[in-house]
Amino acid sequence: MYKSIRRLLVVMTCLVGLSASLPATSAFAEDSLYARLGGTYNIASTVDYLVDMIYINNGLNANPALKAVHDRPETKAGFKAMLTNWVVMETGGPKLYQPDQFGHGKSMKDTHPHLNISDREFDIIKTLSLAAFYHFNIGNHEIDQLMDDLESYRKVIVTRKGEEAFTSRLKRDGVEYSTK
């Protein structure tokens, strides 16, 4: 019996030593944002809701370049598809967002200059995005990541030149959405 216990202890010690030498498993790693959002269908539902709000927003439609896009009904479905593909890719899902022969699917920097987007309009889009995330009850941690990712594109999306320096009302009031 003593030999059996001793063998069992040796085997257990070897197993403990082996498991300590293995790399950490994904059980402790955080899932991708894509997975935590529930994948393509959940992202598509959120994008569908968001784009509907963007297309009817009077603040955004005050920009003639945006209004020209929003007034063409054929652009809405395509924009929803492209934005869904982009968000899927940005959150760690399949790489669905690709340039096509019609000039869609370019980088954010190459896609937005003709729209002449201002900081104010960018803030409107952020506000509408946040409202969509709350509407679909997306978790706070995921919202933090989504809003940070969106903000990281401000410098390439905002292209309106000669505009007076702008500080958003939320920032002035000390309630700017930030994870920092």
Short mmCIF file of C-alpha atoms in Angstrom, two decimals:
data_model
loop_
_atom_site.label_atom_id
_atom_site.label_comp_id
_atom_site.label_asym_id
_atom_site.label_seq_id
_atom_site.Cartn_x
_atom_site.Cartn_y
_atom_site.Cartn_z
CA MET A 1 0.00 0.00 0.00
CA TYR A 2 2.89 2.33 0.82
CA LYS A 3 4.26 1.84 -2.74
CA SER A 4 0.85 2.64 -4.26
CA ILE A 5 0.56 5.90 -2.35
CA ARG A 6 4.12 6.80 -3.24
CA ARG A 7 3.48 6.13 -6.97
CA LEU A 8 0.30 8.19 -6.82
CA LEU A 9 2.21 11.10 -5.27
CA VAL A 10 4.93 10.84 -7.94
CA VAL A 11 2.33 10.83 -10.73
CA MET A 12 0.49 13.80 -9.19
CA THR A 13 3.74 15.74 -8.78
CA CYS A 14 4.62 15.10 -12.43
CA LEU A 15 1.17 16.25 -13.55
CA VAL A 16 1.37 19.42 -11.45
CA GLY A 17 4.83 20.15 -12.83
CA LEU A 18 3.65 19.52 -16.39
CA SER A 19 0.62 21.78 -16.04
CA ALA A 20 2.74 24.57 -14.56
CA SER A 21 5.04 24.46 -17.60
CA LEU A 22 2.18 24.77 -20.14
CA PRO A 23 1.16 28.20 -21.42
CA ALA A 24 -1.96 29.76 -19.90
CA THR A 25 -5.09 28.43 -21.52
CA SER A 26 -7.75 30.49 -23.20
CA ALA A 27 -10.10 29.71 -20.32
CA PHE A 28 -8.49 32.67 -18.54
CA ALA A 29 -8.09 34.88 -21.61
CA GLU A 30 -10.86 37.29 -22.51
CA ASP A 31 -12.94 36.40 -25.56
CA SER A 32 -12.72 38.75 -28.53
CA LEU A 33 -15.01 41.75 -28.53
CA TYR A 34 -16.68 40.16 -31.56
CA ALA A 35 -17.54 37.06 -29.49
CA ARG A 36 -18.65 39.10 -26.49
CA LEU A 37 -21.00 41.11 -28.72
CA GLY A 38 -22.59 37.88 -29.92
CA GLY A 39 -21.16 37.77 -33.44
CA THR A 40 -22.24 39.06 -36.82
CA TYR A 41 -26.02 38.93 -36.36
CA ASN A 42 -25.98 40.95 -33.13
CA ILE A 43 -23.56 43.46 -34.66
CA ALA A 44 -25.78 43.70 -37.77
CA SER A 45 -28.86 44.42 -35.63
CA THR A 46 -27.06 47.21 -33.80
CA VAL A 47 -25.69 48.68 -37.04
CA ASP A 48 -29.15 48.53 -38.62
CA TYR A 49 -30.61 50.55 -35.73
CA LEU A 50 -27.67 52.99 -35.70
CA VAL A 51 -27.73 53.69 -39.44
CA ASP A 52 -31.48 54.36 -39.30
CA MET A 53 -30.78 57.03 -36.64
CA ILE A 54 -27.85 58.48 -38.60
CA TYR A 55 -29.87 58.87 -41.80
CA ILE A 56 -32.65 60.91 -40.15
CA ASN A 57 -30.50 63.04 -37.82
CA ASN A 58 -31.01 66.74 -38.59
CA GLY A 59 -27.62 67.68 -37.15
CA LEU A 60 -25.85 65.35 -39.58
CA ASN A 61 -28.12 66.26 -42.48
CA ALA A 62 -27.17 69.93 -42.06
CA ASN A 63 -23.92 68.86 -43.77
CA PRO A 64 -24.78 68.97 -47.51
CA ALA A 65 -22.37 66.13 -48.34
CA LEU A 66 -23.94 63.81 -45.75
CA LYS A 67 -27.46 64.85 -46.74
CA ALA A 68 -26.69 64.02 -50.39
CA VAL A 69 -25.78 60.48 -49.32
CA HIS A 70 -28.73 60.14 -46.94
CA ASP A 71 -31.20 61.37 -49.59
CA ARG A 72 -30.28 58.48 -51.92
CA PRO A 73 -32.27 55.48 -50.64
CA GLU A 74 -30.01 52.97 -52.38
CA THR A 75 -27.08 53.95 -50.15
CA LYS A 76 -28.66 52.88 -46.87
CA ALA A 77 -28.65 49.09 -47.30
CA GLY A 78 -25.13 49.12 -48.71
CA PHE A 79 -23.88 51.33 -45.89
CA LYS A 80 -25.42 48.98 -43.34
CA ALA A 81 -23.69 46.01 -44.96
CA MET A 82 -20.30 47.74 -45.21
CA LEU A 83 -20.47 49.12 -41.65
CA THR A 84 -21.48 45.72 -40.30
CA ASN A 85 -18.53 44.11 -42.08
CA TRP A 86 -16.18 46.80 -40.79
CA VAL A 87 -17.37 46.44 -37.16
CA VAL A 88 -17.13 42.63 -37.40
CA MET A 89 -13.50 42.99 -38.56
CA GLU A 90 -12.62 45.71 -36.03
CA THR A 91 -13.93 43.66 -33.12
CA GLY A 92 -11.94 40.54 -33.97
CA GLY A 93 -14.37 38.68 -36.21
CA PRO A 94 -13.90 37.48 -39.78
CA LYS A 95 -12.22 39.88 -42.21
CA LEU A 96 -15.34 40.68 -44.23
CA TYR A 97 -14.63 44.36 -44.91
CA GLN A 98 -12.82 44.48 -48.25
CA PRO A 99 -12.47 47.04 -51.04
CA ASP A 100 -14.71 46.38 -54.01
CA GLN A 101 -14.67 47.44 -57.65
CA PHE A 102 -17.17 50.23 -56.92
CA GLY A 103 -14.89 52.10 -54.51
CA HIS A 104 -16.46 50.89 -51.28
CA GLY A 105 -14.60 49.23 -48.43
CA LYS A 106 -11.61 51.57 -48.41
CA SER A 107 -9.76 52.65 -45.28
CA MET A 108 -11.48 55.13 -42.98
CA LYS A 109 -9.01 57.78 -44.10
CA ASP A 110 -9.80 57.23 -47.78
CA THR A 111 -13.56 56.82 -47.33
CA HIS A 112 -14.47 60.06 -45.54
CA PRO A 113 -12.73 63.16 -46.98
CA HIS A 114 -15.50 64.00 -49.49
CA LEU A 115 -18.05 64.04 -46.64
CA ASN A 116 -16.40 67.07 -44.98
CA ILE A 117 -17.23 65.80 -41.49
CA SER A 118 -16.77 68.20 -38.56
CA ASP A 119 -15.90 67.46 -34.94
CA ARG A 120 -19.50 68.27 -34.01
CA GLU A 121 -20.82 65.75 -36.54
CA PHE A 122 -18.36 63.16 -35.27
CA ASP A 123 -19.68 63.77 -31.74
CA ILE A 124 -23.25 63.32 -33.01
CA ILE A 125 -22.24 59.95 -34.47
CA LYS A 126 -20.60 58.98 -31.17
CA THR A 127 -23.73 59.99 -29.26
CA LEU A 128 -25.98 58.00 -31.61
CA SER A 129 -23.61 55.02 -31.32
CA LEU A 130 -23.76 55.16 -27.54
CA ALA A 131 -27.58 55.34 -27.67
CA ALA A 132 -27.62 52.26 -29.93
CA PHE A 133 -25.31 50.37 -27.55
CA TYR A 134 -27.60 51.21 -24.62
CA HIS A 135 -30.68 50.28 -26.68
CA PHE A 136 -29.25 46.79 -27.22
CA ASN A 137 -28.06 46.55 -23.60
CA ILE A 138 -24.41 46.08 -24.53
CA GLY A 139 -22.21 45.70 -21.45
CA ASN A 140 -20.19 48.59 -20.07
CA HIS A 141 -16.85 46.91 -20.72
CA GLU A 142 -17.77 46.35 -24.35
CA ILE A 143 -19.10 49.92 -24.69
CA ASP A 144 -15.78 51.21 -23.34
CA GLN A 145 -13.91 49.31 -26.03
CA LEU A 146 -16.30 50.30 -28.83
CA MET A 147 -16.26 53.99 -27.91
CA ASP A 148 -12.46 54.03 -27.58
CA ASP A 149 -12.13 52.37 -30.99
CA LEU A 150 -14.52 54.88 -32.56
CA GLU A 151 -12.68 57.82 -31.00
CA SER A 152 -9.38 56.50 -32.37
CA TYR A 153 -10.68 57.27 -35.88
CA ARG A 154 -11.57 60.93 -35.20
CA LYS A 155 -8.36 62.27 -36.76
CA VAL A 156 -8.94 60.47 -40.07
CA ILE A 157 -12.71 60.92 -40.30
CA VAL A 158 -12.95 64.61 -39.33
CA THR A 159 -11.83 66.49 -42.42
CA ARG A 160 -13.59 69.86 -42.27
CA LYS A 161 -10.91 72.52 -42.44
CA GLY A 162 -11.05 76.12 -41.27
CA GLU A 163 -13.53 75.36 -38.52
CA GLU A 164 -13.29 77.15 -35.21
CA ALA A 165 -11.75 75.08 -32.41
CA PHE A 166 -14.46 72.83 -31.00
CA THR A 167 -14.95 71.43 -27.52
CA SER A 168 -18.02 69.23 -27.21
CA ARG A 169 -20.73 70.21 -24.76
CA LEU A 170 -20.29 66.88 -23.01
CA LYS A 171 -16.58 67.54 -22.50
CA ARG A 172 -17.22 71.08 -21.25
CA ASP A 173 -19.77 69.72 -18.77
CA GLY A 174 -17.30 67.10 -17.59
CA VAL A 175 -19.41 64.15 -18.74
CA GLU A 176 -17.52 63.22 -21.91
CA TYR A 177 -17.74 59.45 -22.30
CA SER A 178 -14.30 58.14 -21.57
CA THR A 179 -12.79 55.02 -20.13
CA LYS A 180 -9.75 56.81 -18.82
#
